[in-house]
CSV table of C-alpha atoms and ligand atoms in Angstrom, one decimal:
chain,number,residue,atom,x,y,z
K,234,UNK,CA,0.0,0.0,0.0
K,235,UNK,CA,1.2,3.7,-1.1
K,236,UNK,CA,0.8,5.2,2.3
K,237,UNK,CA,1.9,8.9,0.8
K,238,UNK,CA,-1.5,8.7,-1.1
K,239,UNK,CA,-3.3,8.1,2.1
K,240,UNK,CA,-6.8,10.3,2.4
K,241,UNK,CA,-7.2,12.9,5.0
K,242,UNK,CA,-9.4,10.7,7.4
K,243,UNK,CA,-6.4,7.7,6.7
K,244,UNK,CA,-3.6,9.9,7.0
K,245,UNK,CA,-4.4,11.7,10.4
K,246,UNK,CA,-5.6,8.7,12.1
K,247,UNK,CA,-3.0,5.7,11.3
K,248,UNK,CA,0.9,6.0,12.9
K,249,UNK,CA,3.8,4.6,11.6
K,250,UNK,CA,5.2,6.0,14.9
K,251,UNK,CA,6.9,3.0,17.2
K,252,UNK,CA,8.4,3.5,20.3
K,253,UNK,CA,10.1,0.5,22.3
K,254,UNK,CA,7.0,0.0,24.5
K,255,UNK,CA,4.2,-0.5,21.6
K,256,UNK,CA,2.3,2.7,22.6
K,257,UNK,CA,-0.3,3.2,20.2
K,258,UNK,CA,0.5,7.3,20.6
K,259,UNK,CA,2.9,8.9,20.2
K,260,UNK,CA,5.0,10.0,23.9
K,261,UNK,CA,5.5,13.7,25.2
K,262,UNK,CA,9.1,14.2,24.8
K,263,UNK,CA,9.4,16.6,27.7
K,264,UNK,CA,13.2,17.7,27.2
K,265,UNK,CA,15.0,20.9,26.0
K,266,UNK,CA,18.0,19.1,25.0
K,267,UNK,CA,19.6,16.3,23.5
K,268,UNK,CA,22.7,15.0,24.4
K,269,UNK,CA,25.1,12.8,21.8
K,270,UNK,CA,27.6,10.3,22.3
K,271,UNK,CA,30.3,12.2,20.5
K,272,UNK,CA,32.2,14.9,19.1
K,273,UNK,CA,31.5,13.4,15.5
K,274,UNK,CA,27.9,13.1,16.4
K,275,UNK,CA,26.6,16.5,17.6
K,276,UNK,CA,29.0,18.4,14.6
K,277,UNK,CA,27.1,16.1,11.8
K,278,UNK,CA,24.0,17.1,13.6
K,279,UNK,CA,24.9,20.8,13.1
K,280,UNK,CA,25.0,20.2,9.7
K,281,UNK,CA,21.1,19.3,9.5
K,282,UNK,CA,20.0,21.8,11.6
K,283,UNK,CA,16.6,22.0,10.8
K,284,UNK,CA,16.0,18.2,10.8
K,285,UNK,CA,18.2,17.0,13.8
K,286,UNK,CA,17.5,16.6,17.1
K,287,UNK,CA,19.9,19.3,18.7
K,288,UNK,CA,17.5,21.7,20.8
K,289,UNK,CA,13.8,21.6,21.6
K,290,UNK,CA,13.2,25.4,20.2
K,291,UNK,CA,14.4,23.7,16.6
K,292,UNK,CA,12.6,20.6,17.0
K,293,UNK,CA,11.2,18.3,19.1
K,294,UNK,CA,9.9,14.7,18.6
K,295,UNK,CA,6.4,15.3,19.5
K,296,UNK,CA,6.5,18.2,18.0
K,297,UNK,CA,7.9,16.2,15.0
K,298,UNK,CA,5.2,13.9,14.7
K,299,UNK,CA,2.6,16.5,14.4
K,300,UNK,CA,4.6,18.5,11.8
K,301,UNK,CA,4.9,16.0,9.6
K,302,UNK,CA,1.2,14.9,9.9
K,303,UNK,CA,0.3,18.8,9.0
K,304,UNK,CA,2.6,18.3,6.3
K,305,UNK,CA,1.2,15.9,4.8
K,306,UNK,CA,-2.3,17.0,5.0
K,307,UNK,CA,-1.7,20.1,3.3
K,308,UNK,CA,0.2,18.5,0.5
K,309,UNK,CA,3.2,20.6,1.6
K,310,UNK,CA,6.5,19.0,1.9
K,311,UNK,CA,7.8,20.2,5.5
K,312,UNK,CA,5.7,22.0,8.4
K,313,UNK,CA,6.6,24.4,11.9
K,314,UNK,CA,4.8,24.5,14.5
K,315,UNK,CA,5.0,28.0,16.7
K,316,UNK,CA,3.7,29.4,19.3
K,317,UNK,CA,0.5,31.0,18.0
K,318,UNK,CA,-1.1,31.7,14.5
K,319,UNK,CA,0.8,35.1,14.9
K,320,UNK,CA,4.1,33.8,15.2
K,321,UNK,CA,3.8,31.8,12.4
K,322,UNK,CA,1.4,34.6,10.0
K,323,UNK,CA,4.6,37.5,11.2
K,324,UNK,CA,7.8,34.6,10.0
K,325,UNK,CA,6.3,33.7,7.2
K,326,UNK,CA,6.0,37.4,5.9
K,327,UNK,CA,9.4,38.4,7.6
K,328,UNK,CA,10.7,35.5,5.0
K,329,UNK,CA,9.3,37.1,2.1
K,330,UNK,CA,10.4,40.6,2.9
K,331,UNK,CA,13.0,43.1,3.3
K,332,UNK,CA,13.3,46.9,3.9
K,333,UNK,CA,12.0,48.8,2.2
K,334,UNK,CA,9.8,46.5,-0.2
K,335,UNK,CA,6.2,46.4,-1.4
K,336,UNK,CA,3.2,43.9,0.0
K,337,UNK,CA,-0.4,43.3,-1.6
K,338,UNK,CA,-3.1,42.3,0.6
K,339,UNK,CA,-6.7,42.4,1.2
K,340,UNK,CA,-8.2,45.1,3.1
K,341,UNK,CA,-10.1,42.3,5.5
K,342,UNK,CA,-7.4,40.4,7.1
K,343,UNK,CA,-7.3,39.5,10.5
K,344,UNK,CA,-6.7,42.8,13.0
K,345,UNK,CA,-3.0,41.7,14.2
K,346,UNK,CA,-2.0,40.5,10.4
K,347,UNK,CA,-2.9,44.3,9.5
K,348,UNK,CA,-1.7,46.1,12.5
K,349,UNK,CA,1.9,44.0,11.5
K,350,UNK,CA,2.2,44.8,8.2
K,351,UNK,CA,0.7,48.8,8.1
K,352,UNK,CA,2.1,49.8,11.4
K,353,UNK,CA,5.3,47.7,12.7
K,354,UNK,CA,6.4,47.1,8.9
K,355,UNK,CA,5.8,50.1,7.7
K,356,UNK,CA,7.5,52.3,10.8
K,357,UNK,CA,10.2,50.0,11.4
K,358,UNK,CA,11.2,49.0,8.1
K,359,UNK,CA,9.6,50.9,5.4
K,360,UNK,CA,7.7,48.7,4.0
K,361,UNK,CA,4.7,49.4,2.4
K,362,UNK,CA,1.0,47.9,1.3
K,363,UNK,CA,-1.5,48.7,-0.8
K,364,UNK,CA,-4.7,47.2,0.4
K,365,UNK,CA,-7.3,45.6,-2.4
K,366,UNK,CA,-11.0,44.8,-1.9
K,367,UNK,CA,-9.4,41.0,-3.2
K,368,UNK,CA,-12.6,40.0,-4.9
K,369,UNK,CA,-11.2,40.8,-8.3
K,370,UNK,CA,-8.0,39.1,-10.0
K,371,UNK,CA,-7.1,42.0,-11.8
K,372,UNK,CA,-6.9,44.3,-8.4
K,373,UNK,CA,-3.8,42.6,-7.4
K,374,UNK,CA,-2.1,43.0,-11.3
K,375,UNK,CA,-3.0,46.7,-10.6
K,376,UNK,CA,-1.6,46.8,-7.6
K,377,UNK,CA,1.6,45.0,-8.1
K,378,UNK,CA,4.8,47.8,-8.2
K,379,UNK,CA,8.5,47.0,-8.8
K,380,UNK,CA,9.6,46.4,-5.3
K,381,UNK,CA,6.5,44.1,-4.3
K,382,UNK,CA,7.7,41.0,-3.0
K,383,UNK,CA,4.5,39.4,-1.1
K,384,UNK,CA,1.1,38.8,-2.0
K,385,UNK,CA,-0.8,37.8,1.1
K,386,UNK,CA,-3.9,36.6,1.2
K,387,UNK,CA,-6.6,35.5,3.6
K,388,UNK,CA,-9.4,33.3,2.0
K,389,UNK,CA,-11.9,33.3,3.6
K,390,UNK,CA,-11.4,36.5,5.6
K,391,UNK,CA,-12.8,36.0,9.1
K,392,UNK,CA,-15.1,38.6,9.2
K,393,UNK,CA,-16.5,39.5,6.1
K,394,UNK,CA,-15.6,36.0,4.1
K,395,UNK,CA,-14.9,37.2,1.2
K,396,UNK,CA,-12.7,35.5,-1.4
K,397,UNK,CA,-9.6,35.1,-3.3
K,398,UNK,CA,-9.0,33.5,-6.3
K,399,UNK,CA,-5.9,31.9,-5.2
K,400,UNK,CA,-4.7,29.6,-8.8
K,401,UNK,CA,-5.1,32.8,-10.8
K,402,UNK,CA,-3.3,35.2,-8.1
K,403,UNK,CA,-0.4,32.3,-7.8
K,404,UNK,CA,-0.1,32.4,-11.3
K,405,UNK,CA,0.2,36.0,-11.4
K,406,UNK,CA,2.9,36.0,-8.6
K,407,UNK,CA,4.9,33.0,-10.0
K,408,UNK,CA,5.3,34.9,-13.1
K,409,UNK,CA,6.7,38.0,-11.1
K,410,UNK,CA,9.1,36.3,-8.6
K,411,UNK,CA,6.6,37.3,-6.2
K,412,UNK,CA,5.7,35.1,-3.2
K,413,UNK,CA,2.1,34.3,-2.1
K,414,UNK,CA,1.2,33.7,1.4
K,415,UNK,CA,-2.3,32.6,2.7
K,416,UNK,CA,-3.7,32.4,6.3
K,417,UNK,CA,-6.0,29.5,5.2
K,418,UNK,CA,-7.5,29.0,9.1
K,419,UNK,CA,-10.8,29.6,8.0
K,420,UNK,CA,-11.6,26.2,5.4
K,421,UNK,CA,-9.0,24.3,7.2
K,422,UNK,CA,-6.5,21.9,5.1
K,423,UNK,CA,-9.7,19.8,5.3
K,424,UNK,CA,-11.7,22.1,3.1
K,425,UNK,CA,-9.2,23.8,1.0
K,426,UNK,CA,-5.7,23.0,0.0
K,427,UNK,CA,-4.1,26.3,-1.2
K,428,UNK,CA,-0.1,24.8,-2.0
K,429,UNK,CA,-1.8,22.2,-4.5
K,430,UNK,CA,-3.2,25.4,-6.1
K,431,UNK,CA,0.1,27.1,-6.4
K,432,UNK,CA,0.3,29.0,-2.8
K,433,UNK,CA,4.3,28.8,-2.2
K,434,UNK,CA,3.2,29.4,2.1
K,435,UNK,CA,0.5,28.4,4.3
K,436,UNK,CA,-0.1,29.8,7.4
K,437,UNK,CA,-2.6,28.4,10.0
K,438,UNK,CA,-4.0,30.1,13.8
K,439,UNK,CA,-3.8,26.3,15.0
K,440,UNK,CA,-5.5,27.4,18.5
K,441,UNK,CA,-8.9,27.4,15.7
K,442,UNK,CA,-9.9,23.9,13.9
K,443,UNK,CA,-6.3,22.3,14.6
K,444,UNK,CA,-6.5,22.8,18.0
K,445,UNK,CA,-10.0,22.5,17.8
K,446,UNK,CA,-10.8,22.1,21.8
K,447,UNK,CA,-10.3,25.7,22.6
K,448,UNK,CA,-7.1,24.4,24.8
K,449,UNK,CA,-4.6,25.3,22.8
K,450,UNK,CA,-2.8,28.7,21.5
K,451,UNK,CA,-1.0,27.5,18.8
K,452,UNK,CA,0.1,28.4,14.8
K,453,UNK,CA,1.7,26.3,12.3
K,454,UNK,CA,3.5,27.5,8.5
K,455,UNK,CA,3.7,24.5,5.9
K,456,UNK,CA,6.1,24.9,2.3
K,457,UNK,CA,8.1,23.0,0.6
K,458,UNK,CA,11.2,22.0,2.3
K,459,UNK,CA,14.1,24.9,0.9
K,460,UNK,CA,11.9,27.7,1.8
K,461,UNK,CA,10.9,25.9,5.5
K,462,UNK,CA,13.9,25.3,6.0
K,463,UNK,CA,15.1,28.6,5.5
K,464,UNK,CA,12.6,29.6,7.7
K,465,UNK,CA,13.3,27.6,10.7
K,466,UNK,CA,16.9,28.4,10.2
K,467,UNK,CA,16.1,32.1,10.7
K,468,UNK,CA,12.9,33.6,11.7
K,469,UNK,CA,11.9,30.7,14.3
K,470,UNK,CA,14.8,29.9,15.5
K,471,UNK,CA,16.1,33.7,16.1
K,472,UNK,CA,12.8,35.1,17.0
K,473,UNK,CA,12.2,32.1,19.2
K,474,UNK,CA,8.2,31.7,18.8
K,475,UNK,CA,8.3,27.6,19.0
K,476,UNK,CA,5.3,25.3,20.3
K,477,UNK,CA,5.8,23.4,23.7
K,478,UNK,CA,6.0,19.7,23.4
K,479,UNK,CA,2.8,19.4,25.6
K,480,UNK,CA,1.4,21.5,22.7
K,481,UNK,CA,2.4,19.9,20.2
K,482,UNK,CA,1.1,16.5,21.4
K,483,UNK,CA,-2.8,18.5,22.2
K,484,UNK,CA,-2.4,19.5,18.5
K,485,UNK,CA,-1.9,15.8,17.4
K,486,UNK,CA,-4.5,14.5,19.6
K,487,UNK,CA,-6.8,17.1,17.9
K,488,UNK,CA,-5.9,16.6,14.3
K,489,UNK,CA,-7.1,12.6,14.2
K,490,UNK,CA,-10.9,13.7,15.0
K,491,UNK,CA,-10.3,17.3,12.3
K,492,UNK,CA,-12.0,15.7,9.3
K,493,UNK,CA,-15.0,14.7,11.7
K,494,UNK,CA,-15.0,17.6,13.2
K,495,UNK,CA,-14.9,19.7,9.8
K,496,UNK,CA,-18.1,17.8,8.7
K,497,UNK,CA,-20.2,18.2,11.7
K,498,UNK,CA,-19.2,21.7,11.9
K,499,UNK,CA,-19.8,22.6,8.2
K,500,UNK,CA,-23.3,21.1,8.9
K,501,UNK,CA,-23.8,22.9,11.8
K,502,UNK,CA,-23.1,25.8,10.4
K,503,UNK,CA,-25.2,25.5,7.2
K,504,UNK,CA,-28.0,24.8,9.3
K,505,UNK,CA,-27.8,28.0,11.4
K,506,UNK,CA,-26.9,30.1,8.1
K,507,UNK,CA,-30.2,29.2,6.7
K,508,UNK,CA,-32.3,29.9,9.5
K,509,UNK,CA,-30.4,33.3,10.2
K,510,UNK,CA,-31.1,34.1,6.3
K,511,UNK,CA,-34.4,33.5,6.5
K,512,UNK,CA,-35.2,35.9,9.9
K,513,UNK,CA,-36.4,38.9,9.7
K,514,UNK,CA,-34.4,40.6,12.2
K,515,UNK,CA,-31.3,39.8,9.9
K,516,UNK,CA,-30.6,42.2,6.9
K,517,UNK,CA,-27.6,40.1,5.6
K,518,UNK,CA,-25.3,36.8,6.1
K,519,UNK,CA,-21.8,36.6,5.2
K,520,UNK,CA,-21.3,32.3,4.8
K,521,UNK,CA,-19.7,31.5,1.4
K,522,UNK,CA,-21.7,28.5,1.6
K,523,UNK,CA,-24.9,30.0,0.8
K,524,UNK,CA,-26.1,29.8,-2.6
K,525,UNK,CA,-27.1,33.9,-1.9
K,526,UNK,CA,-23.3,34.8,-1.5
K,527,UNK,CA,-21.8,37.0,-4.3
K,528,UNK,CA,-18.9,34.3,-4.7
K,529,UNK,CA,-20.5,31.1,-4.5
K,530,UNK,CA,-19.1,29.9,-7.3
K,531,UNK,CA,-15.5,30.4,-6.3
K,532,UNK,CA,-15.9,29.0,-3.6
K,533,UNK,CA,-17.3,26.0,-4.8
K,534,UNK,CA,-14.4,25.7,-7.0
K,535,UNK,CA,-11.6,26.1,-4.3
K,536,UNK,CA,-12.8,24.9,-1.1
K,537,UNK,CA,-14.5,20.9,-0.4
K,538,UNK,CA,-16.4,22.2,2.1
K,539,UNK,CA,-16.6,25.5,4.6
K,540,UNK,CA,-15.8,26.3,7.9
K,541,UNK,CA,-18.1,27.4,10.9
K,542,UNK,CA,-17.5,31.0,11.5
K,543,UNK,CA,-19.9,33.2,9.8
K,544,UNK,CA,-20.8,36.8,10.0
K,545,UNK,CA,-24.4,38.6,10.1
K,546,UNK,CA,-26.2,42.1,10.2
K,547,UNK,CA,-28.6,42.2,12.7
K,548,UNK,CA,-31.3,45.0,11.3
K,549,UNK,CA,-30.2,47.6,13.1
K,550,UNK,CA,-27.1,49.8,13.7
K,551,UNK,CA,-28.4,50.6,17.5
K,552,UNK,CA,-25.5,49.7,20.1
K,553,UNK,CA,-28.1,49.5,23.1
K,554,UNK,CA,-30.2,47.1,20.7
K,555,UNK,CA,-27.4,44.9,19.6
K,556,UNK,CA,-26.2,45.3,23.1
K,557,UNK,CA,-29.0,43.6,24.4
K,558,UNK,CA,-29.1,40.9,21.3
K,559,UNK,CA,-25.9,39.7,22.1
K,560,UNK,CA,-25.7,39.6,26.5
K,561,UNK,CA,-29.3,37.4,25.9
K,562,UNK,CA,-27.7,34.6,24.2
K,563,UNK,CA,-27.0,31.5,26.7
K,564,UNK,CA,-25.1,29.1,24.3
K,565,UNK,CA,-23.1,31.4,22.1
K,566,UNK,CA,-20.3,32.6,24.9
K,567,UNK,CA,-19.0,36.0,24.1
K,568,UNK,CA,-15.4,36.0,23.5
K,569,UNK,CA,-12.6,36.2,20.8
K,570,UNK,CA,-11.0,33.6,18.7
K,571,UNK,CA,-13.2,30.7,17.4
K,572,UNK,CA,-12.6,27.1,15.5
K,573,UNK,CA,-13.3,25.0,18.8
K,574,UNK,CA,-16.5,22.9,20.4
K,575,UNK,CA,-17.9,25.6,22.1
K,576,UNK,CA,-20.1,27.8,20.2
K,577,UNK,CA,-19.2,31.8,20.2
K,578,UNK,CA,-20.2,35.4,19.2
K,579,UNK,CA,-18.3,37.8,19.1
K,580,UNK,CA,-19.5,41.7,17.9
K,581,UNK,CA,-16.3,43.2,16.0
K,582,UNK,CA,-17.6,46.9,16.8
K,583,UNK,CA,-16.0,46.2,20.6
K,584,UNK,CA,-12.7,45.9,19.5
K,585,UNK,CA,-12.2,47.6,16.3
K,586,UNK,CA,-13.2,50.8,17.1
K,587,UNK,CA,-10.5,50.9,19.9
K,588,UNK,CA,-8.0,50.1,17.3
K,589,UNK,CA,-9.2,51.4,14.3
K,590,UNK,CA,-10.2,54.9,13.2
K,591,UNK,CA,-14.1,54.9,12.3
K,592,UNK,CA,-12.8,55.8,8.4
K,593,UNK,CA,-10.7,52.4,8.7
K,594,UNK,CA,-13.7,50.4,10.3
K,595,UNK,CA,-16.0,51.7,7.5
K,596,UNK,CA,-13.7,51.4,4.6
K,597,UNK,CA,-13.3,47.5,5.5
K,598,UNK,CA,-16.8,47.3,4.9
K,599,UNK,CA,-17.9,46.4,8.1
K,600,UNK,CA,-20.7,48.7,10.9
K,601,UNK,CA,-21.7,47.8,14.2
K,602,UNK,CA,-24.7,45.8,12.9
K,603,UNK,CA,-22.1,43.2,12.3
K,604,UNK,CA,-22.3,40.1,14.4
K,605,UNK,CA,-19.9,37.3,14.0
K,606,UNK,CA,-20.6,33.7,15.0
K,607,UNK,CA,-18.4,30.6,15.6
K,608,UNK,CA,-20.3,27.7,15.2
K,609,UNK,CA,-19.5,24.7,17.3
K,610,UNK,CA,-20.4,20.8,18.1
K,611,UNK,CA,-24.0,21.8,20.0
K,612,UNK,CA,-27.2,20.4,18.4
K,613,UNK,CA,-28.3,23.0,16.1
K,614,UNK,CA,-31.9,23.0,17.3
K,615,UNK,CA,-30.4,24.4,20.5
K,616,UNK,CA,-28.2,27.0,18.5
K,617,UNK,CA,-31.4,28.3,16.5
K,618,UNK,CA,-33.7,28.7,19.7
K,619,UNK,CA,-30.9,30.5,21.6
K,620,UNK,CA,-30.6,33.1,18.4
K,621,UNK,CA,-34.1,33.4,18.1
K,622,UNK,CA,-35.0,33.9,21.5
K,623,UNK,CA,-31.7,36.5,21.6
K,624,UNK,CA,-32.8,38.3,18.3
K,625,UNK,CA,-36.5,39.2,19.6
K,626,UNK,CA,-34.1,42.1,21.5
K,627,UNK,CA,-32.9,43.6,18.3
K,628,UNK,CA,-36.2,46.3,17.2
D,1225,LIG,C1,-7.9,34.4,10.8
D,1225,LIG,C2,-7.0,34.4,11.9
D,1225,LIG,N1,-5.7,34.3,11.7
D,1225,LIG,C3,-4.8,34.3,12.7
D,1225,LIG,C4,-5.1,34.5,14.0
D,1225,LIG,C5,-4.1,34.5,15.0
D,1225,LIG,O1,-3.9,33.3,15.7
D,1225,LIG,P1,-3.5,33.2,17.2
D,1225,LIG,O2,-4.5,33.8,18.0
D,1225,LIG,O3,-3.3,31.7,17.3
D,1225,LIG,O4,-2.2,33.9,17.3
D,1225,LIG,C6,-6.5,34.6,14.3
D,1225,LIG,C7,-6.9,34.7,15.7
D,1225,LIG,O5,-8.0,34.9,16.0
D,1225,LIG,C8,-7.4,34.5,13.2
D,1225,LIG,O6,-8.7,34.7,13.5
């Protein structure tokens, strides 16, 4: 049997790992060193940095297992593990960057990813962006100036959900020398596999779906094996962002139930789409899912399936009103971050206006009307009662 053509389900929940005892998983290696029998030993092992056990910040064997498992799921040739999704989002772009250069990106990427790239980048380095509305291919073309050296991407973008076209932008970059990087949390490598479409970097908040228990803060980046290499020879092992062994082993416990989790979600998640779609409280729903999204039909030709955060307008811009909306729901817990069991909502408007001026929080295409939803492993009969019970507040 051809185990490197294993499918997702095969792949994540079958070990080739053996230890002297039989353990059916893998152990915790708890250690931050290695030790070697000899001089000749620990210099070869310097020569394969990146794939030696030296030092646990470099690599770890639990840590190991995981990577590789990531690895192979996303059709990617090596994987790192780091601390959080922000660790791994800000190496990956300090790869592709120097001073002074250009990036392209899409206006709605995650809050951090855009405070990193227009503030610390730009202040510290010189670097600049020019931010695109991403829905269109030939935005990015336009956009493109001498000294650009990144295209990065976030598709879907957690709030709003809109799309990339990411075979036609990786085309476009290829042909430039210019590097694509996608945060691809959102689908999951279950749902979409952006390196098989010409991505050269994933990027993945693995405290979301990975993680998938809401246990974990945790990120992983996934290439092919010159450019990870070169990655965890400089930006993770000099700015020291790596993922505890205890981590790393969570993270592998996690990824053997991810495609079962993916499917229940995704069903979930239609399920509460469609009844928030059809209320009349609700003036719009963001869930590239839905037949009634603007770029169905990319989506259907990227992604295998879709993930369980969505985004809504409730039918009115009153705080007080959406105030009230939101502290009346008993399942959906308020807080940040999302991708776990628990179901959560979360209203941007808290947050972004602290952060943002009001002409940035408008031109991203979002208002305080808009309410975003993780969905999680609860029955969805429970979900729908809690947000309609929550929405009579809204008037
Ligand atoms: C889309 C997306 N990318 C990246 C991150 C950052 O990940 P982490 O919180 O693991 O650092 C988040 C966190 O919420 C996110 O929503």
């Amino acid at each position: 049997m051809d185990k490197k053509k294993l499918k997702d389900e095969s792949l994540l929940n079958h070990d080739d790992y053996q230890d002297q005892h039989g353990a059916v998983v893998p152990p915790l290696y708890q250690n931050s060193l290695f030790t070697f029998e000899d001089w000749d030993k620990i210099d070869k092992a310097f020569d394969n940095k990146a794939d030696d056990f030296i030092y646990s910040r470099l690599l770890n064997p639990t840590v190991k297992v995981a990577e590789d498992k990531i690895a192979a799921l996303c059709r990617g040739e090596k994987a790192k593990l780091c601390a959080s999704g922000i660790a791994a989002i800000t190496s990956a772009i300090l790869h592709c960057v120097s001073a002074g250069d250009h990036i392209v990106t899409v206006r709605n990427i995650y809050g951090p990813t855009n405070t990193f790239i227009d503030k610390y980048l730009k202040t510290k380095f010189k670097i600049t962006a020019t931010y695109v509305d991403g829905r269109e291919v030939e935005e990015f073309e336009q956009a493109i100036q001498e000294n650009t050296t990144l295209i990065y991407l976030e598709s879907p973008a957690s709030l709003t959900l809109e799309l990339q076209d990411l075979k036609a932008i990786a085309k476009i970059a290829r042909a430039k020398g210019i590097k694509t990087v996608i945060d691809n949390t959102w689908a999951s490598p279950i749902f979409q596999k952006p390196l098989t479409l010409g991505i050269d970097i994933e990027v993945h908040s693995a405290s979301k779906y990975l993680g998938g228990h809401s246990d974990v803060v945790a990120g992983v980046i996934i290439s092919d094996k010159k450019t990870m290499d070169a990655i965890i020879t400089a930006e993770h092992e000099l700015l020291g962002a790596k993922m505890a062994p205890f981590e790393g082993w969570l993270i592998l416990r996690s990824l053997r139930t991810l495609p079962i989790r993916m499917k229940a979600i995704m069903e979930n998640a239609f399920q509460v789409a469609a009844f928030l779609e059809q209320h009349p409280k609700v003036a719009k729903v963001n869930y590239p899912g839905l037949e009634s999204f603007d770029q169905y039909a990319l989506g259907q030709r990227q992604m295998t399936g879709y993930g369980g955060l969505l985004s809504f307008e409730v039918a009115t811009q009153e705080i007080a009103s959406i105030k009230k909306f939101v502290n009346a729901l008993e399942l959906f817990a308020l807080g940040v971050s999302w991708g776990g069991h628990d179901s959560l909502v979360y209203a941007p408007v808290i947050s972004y206006l602290k952060e943002l001026s009001p002409d940035k929080f408008a031109a991203m295409g979002i208002n305080a009307s808009l309410i975003r939803i993780s969905v999680g492993l609860e029955h969805t009969d429970d979900l729908t009662s809690d947000l309609e019970q929550a929405l009579k507040h809204i008037e």
